[in-house]
Coordinates of C-alpha atoms in Angstrom, one line a residue:
M460 CA 14.1 13.9 36.4
G461 CA 11.3 11.5 36.9
P462 CA 8.4 10.9 34.4
A463 CA 5.2 12.9 34.6
G464 CA 2.2 11.1 36.1
P465 CA -1.0 10.2 34.1
R466 CA -3.1 13.3 33.2
L467 CA -6.5 13.6 31.5
E468 CA -6.1 15.3 28.1
D469 CA -9.4 16.9 26.8
G470 CA -11.6 14.1 28.0
H471 CA -9.3 11.3 26.6
R472 CA -7.9 8.4 28.7
P473 CA -4.9 9.2 30.9
L474 CA -1.6 9.5 29.0
V475 CA 1.8 8.5 30.4
R476 CA 4.2 11.1 29.0
P477 CA 8.0 10.6 29.1
P478 CA 10.3 13.3 30.6
L479 CA 11.1 16.5 28.8
L480 CA 13.5 15.8 26.0
R481 CA 16.9 17.5 26.2
S482 CA 19.5 18.1 23.5
P483 CA 22.6 16.5 25.0
Q484 CA 25.5 18.9 25.3
L485 CA 23.7 21.6 23.3
N486 CA 23.5 25.0 24.8
A487 CA 22.7 28.4 23.2
D488 CA 22.2 31.9 24.4
P489 CA 18.5 32.6 25.2
A490 CA 18.7 35.5 22.7
D491 CA 19.9 33.1 20.0
Q492 CA 17.0 30.7 20.8
I493 CA 14.5 33.5 20.4
R494 CA 16.1 34.5 17.1
L495 CA 15.6 30.9 16.1
L496 CA 11.9 31.6 16.3
D497 CA 12.4 34.5 13.9
V498 CA 14.0 32.1 11.4
Q499 CA 11.1 29.7 11.9
A500 CA 8.6 32.5 11.2
L501 CA 10.5 33.3 8.0
D502 CA 10.5 29.7 7.0
V503 CA 6.8 29.5 7.6
R504 CA 6.3 32.5 5.4
L505 CA 8.4 31.0 2.7
S506 CA 6.2 27.8 2.9
Q507 CA 3.1 30.0 2.7
L508 CA 4.4 31.8 -0.3
D509 CA 5.3 28.5 -2.0
H510 CA 1.8 27.1 -1.3
K511 CA 0.2 30.3 -2.5
R512 CA 2.2 30.2 -5.7
G513 CA 1.0 26.6 -6.4
A514 CA -2.6 27.4 -5.4
L515 CA -3.1 30.5 -7.6
P516 CA -6.6 30.3 -9.1
E517 CA -5.1 31.1 -12.5
H518 CA -3.5 27.6 -12.6
A519 CA -6.9 25.9 -12.7
E520 CA -8.3 28.5 -15.0
I521 CA -5.4 28.1 -17.5
E522 CA -5.7 24.3 -17.3
S523 CA -9.5 24.4 -18.1
L524 CA -9.0 27.0 -20.9
T525 CA -6.1 25.0 -22.4
K526 CA -8.3 21.9 -22.6
D527 CA -11.1 23.9 -24.2
L528 CA -8.7 25.4 -26.6
A529 CA -7.3 22.0 -27.6
Q530 CA -10.8 20.6 -28.2
L531 CA -11.8 23.7 -30.3
R532 CA -8.6 23.4 -32.4
D533 CA -9.3 19.8 -33.1
L534 CA -12.8 20.7 -34.2
L535 CA -11.4 23.6 -36.3
V536 CA -8.9 21.3 -38.0
A537 CA -11.7 18.8 -38.8
S538 CA -13.9 21.6 -40.2
Q539 CA -11.0 23.0 -42.3
T540 CA -10.4 19.5 -43.6
E541 CA -14.1 19.1 -44.5
E542 CA -14.1 22.5 -46.2
S543 CA -11.0 21.5 -48.2
D544 CA -12.4 18.2 -49.2
T545 CA -15.7 19.7 -50.3
A546 CA -13.8 22.4 -52.3
R547 CA -12.0 19.6 -54.2
E548 CA -15.3 17.7 -54.6
Q549 CA -16.9 20.9 -56.0
T550 CA -14.1 21.5 -58.4
K551 CA -14.4 17.9 -59.7
A552 CA -18.2 18.1 -60.0
E553 CA -17.9 21.5 -61.9
Q554 CA -15.3 19.9 -64.2
D555 CA -17.7 17.0 -64.9
V556 CA -20.5 19.5 -65.7
D557 CA -18.2 21.4 -68.0
Q558 CA -17.2 18.3 -69.9
V559 CA -20.8 17.3 -70.5
R560 CA -21.7 20.8 -71.5
Q561 CA -18.9 21.0 -74.0
R562 CA -19.8 17.7 -75.5
A563 CA -23.5 18.8 -75.8
V564 CA -22.4 22.0 -77.5
R565 CA -20.3 20.0 -80.0
D566 CA -23.2 17.7 -80.7
Q567 CA -25.6 20.6 -81.2
Q568 CA -23.2 22.3 -83.6
R569 CA -23.0 19.0 -85.7
L570 CA -26.8 18.9 -85.7
D571 CA -27.2 22.5 -86.7
S572 CA -24.5 22.2 -89.4
G573 CA -26.5 19.8 -91.5
T574 CA -23.5 17.6 -92.1
V575 CA -25.2 14.6 -90.7
S576 CA -27.4 13.2 -93.5
S577 CA -28.2 9.8 -92.2
S578 CA -31.6 9.7 -90.5
K579 CA -30.3 7.0 -88.1
D580 CA -27.2 9.2 -87.2
L581 CA -29.5 12.2 -86.7
E582 CA -31.7 10.2 -84.4
N583 CA -28.7 9.0 -82.4
L584 CA -27.3 12.5 -82.2
Q585 CA -30.6 13.9 -81.0
R586 CA -31.0 11.1 -78.5
E587 CA -27.4 11.8 -77.2
I588 CA -28.1 15.6 -76.9
V589 CA -31.2 14.8 -74.8
S590 CA -29.2 12.4 -72.7
L591 CA -26.4 14.9 -72.2
A592 CA -28.9 17.5 -71.1
K593 CA -30.2 15.2 -68.4
R594 CA -26.7 14.2 -67.4
Q595 CA -25.8 17.9 -67.1
G596 CA -28.8 18.6 -65.0
D597 CA -27.9 15.7 -62.6
L598 CA -24.3 16.9 -62.4
E599 CA -25.4 20.5 -61.7
D600 CA -27.6 19.2 -58.8
V601 CA -24.5 17.5 -57.5
V602 CA -22.6 20.7 -57.7
L603 CA -25.3 22.6 -55.8
E604 CA -25.4 19.9 -53.1
V605 CA -21.6 20.0 -52.7
M606 CA -21.7 23.9 -52.6
E607 CA -24.2 23.8 -49.8
R608 CA -22.0 21.4 -47.8
R609 CA -19.0 23.5 -48.5
E610 CA -20.8 26.7 -47.4
S611 CA -21.8 25.0 -44.2
A612 CA -18.3 23.9 -43.6
Q613 CA -17.0 27.4 -44.2
E614 CA -19.5 28.8 -41.7
R615 CA -18.3 26.2 -39.2
V616 CA -14.7 27.1 -39.8
A617 CA -15.5 30.8 -39.3
E618 CA -17.4 30.1 -36.1
L619 CA -14.7 27.9 -34.7
T620 CA -11.9 30.3 -35.7
E621 CA -13.7 33.0 -33.7
R622 CA -14.2 30.8 -30.7
V623 CA -10.5 29.7 -30.8
S624 CA -9.5 33.3 -30.9
S625 CA -11.7 34.2 -28.0
V626 CA -10.5 31.3 -25.8
Q627 CA -6.9 32.1 -26.8
A628 CA -7.4 35.7 -25.6
K629 CA -8.8 34.4 -22.3
T630 CA -5.9 32.0 -21.9
D631 CA -3.4 34.8 -22.7
D632 CA -5.0 37.0 -20.1
A633 CA -5.0 34.2 -17.4
V634 CA -1.3 33.5 -18.2
A635 CA -0.5 37.2 -17.8
R636 CA -2.3 37.4 -14.5
R637 CA -0.6 34.2 -13.3
D638 CA 2.8 35.4 -14.3
A639 CA 2.2 38.8 -12.6
A640 CA 1.1 37.1 -9.4
T641 CA 4.0 34.7 -9.5
E642 CA 6.4 37.5 -10.0
G643 CA 5.1 39.3 -7.0
L644 CA 5.3 36.2 -4.8
D645 CA 8.8 35.4 -6.1
G646 CA 9.8 39.0 -5.2
E647 CA 8.5 38.6 -1.7
A648 CA 10.1 35.2 -1.4
A649 CA 13.5 36.6 -2.4
T650 CA 13.1 39.4 0.2
V651 CA 12.2 36.8 2.9
T652 CA 15.0 34.5 1.9
K653 CA 17.6 37.3 2.2
E654 CA 16.2 38.3 5.6
R655 CA 16.4 34.6 6.7
E656 CA 20.0 34.4 5.6
V657 CA 20.9 37.5 7.7
V658 CA 19.1 36.2 10.8
S659 CA 20.3 32.6 10.5
G660 CA 23.8 33.8 9.9
T661 CA 23.8 35.1 13.5
L662 CA 22.9 31.7 15.0
P663 CA 25.3 29.1 16.3
A664 CA 26.0 26.4 13.7
D665 CA 25.0 23.5 16.0
L666 CA 21.7 25.1 16.9
L667 CA 20.9 25.9 13.3
K668 CA 21.9 22.3 12.3
L669 CA 19.5 20.8 14.8
Y670 CA 16.8 23.1 13.8
E671 CA 17.1 22.3 10.1
K672 CA 17.1 18.6 10.9
L673 CA 14.0 18.8 12.9
R674 CA 12.3 21.1 10.4
T675 CA 12.8 18.5 7.7
Q676 CA 11.4 15.8 10.0
Q677 CA 8.5 17.8 11.4
G678 CA 6.8 19.1 8.4
G679 CA 8.6 22.4 8.1
V680 CA 8.5 23.4 11.8
G681 CA 11.6 22.7 13.8
A682 CA 11.3 25.2 16.7
A683 CA 8.2 26.3 18.6
R684 CA 7.5 28.8 21.3
L685 CA 6.5 27.8 24.8
Y686 CA 3.5 30.0 25.3
R687 CA 1.5 29.9 28.5
R688 CA 2.8 26.5 29.3
R689 CA 1.7 25.2 25.9
C690 CA 4.0 24.0 23.0
E691 CA 2.9 25.9 19.9
G692 CA 4.3 23.2 17.8
C693 CA 1.9 20.4 18.9
Q694 CA -0.5 22.6 20.9
L695 CA -0.2 20.3 24.0
E696 CA 0.0 21.9 27.4
L697 CA 2.9 20.9 29.7
N698 CA 1.9 19.2 32.9
I699 CA 3.1 20.4 36.3
T700 CA 6.1 18.1 36.3
E701 CA 7.2 19.2 32.9
V702 CA 6.7 22.9 33.9
N703 CA 8.9 22.3 36.9
E704 CA 11.6 20.7 34.8
V705 CA 11.6 23.7 32.4
K706 CA 11.8 26.1 35.3
A707 CA 14.8 24.1 36.7
A708 CA 16.6 23.9 33.4
P709 CA 19.4 26.5 32.7
R710 CA 18.3 29.4 30.5
D711 CA 20.9 28.5 27.9
E712 CA 19.9 24.8 27.7
V713 CA 18.2 23.9 24.5
L714 CA 15.0 22.1 25.4
R715 CA 12.8 19.8 23.3
C716 CA 9.1 19.2 23.5
E717 CA 8.7 15.6 24.6
N718 CA 5.6 15.2 22.4
C719 CA 6.6 16.7 19.0
R720 CA 10.4 16.7 19.6
R721 CA 10.7 20.2 18.3
I722 CA 13.0 22.7 19.9
L723 CA 11.1 24.4 22.7
V724 CA 11.9 28.1 23.1
R725 CA 11.2 29.8 26.3
T726 CA 10.1 33.5 26.2
A727 CA 8.6 36.0 28.6
D728 CA 5.2 34.6 27.8
S729 CA 6.0 31.0 28.6
G730 CA 4.0 31.2 31.9
L731 CA 6.8 29.8 34.0

């Protein structure tokens, strides 16, 4: 058959299109070719389910919550470390106060006992008691300052612990919703897969092999219906020469769209 002449396509410059592609030495019962469209529809549904599984809104939600949770946990660890450090610092400061207090008590007992008779020793002892009192006061101020910082750290730990718990609960809920949605999609995909196995099992091996090859090459679509003289694979309408070629082709001949190369299946709605 000769090539189709130039034709205007939607306002574009004339296109020179090659003759309708044929699949050499490949024939299949028209009913088998129509069933191939059923297989294609099932494959499209499987692709849609796979896309839907990957596009579940819970994926983005979980990712965002997981990032928030990681940040909060880092802050919580830092606050817990600060609380622990200030606890040790408070213990050390309180021990310093206690040591000064005990020494002051001993000095006071010596002073009150009357055992120190030297006026110089009494003067030194009294001066040391005054110095220890000042030192104790300074150390008690340190204890109060550390206690305030520790209390602030404890409040921060409590706040962050609550926030971590809240975000964790939201994450768990999102994961449960994602898993439930995935389970539903997987169940539907399993049903569709079984149906595809049944339908594809009725097709000739050579026809199915060609379809699988083209489906891999053509983005998941290996067979398309010829509907009202238009290939539903590439959505281009056949020109009059191509229509005449299709009309003249035997019904069991496996035709190919010259534009997208997919198997072109004739039906009652092909407009021939």
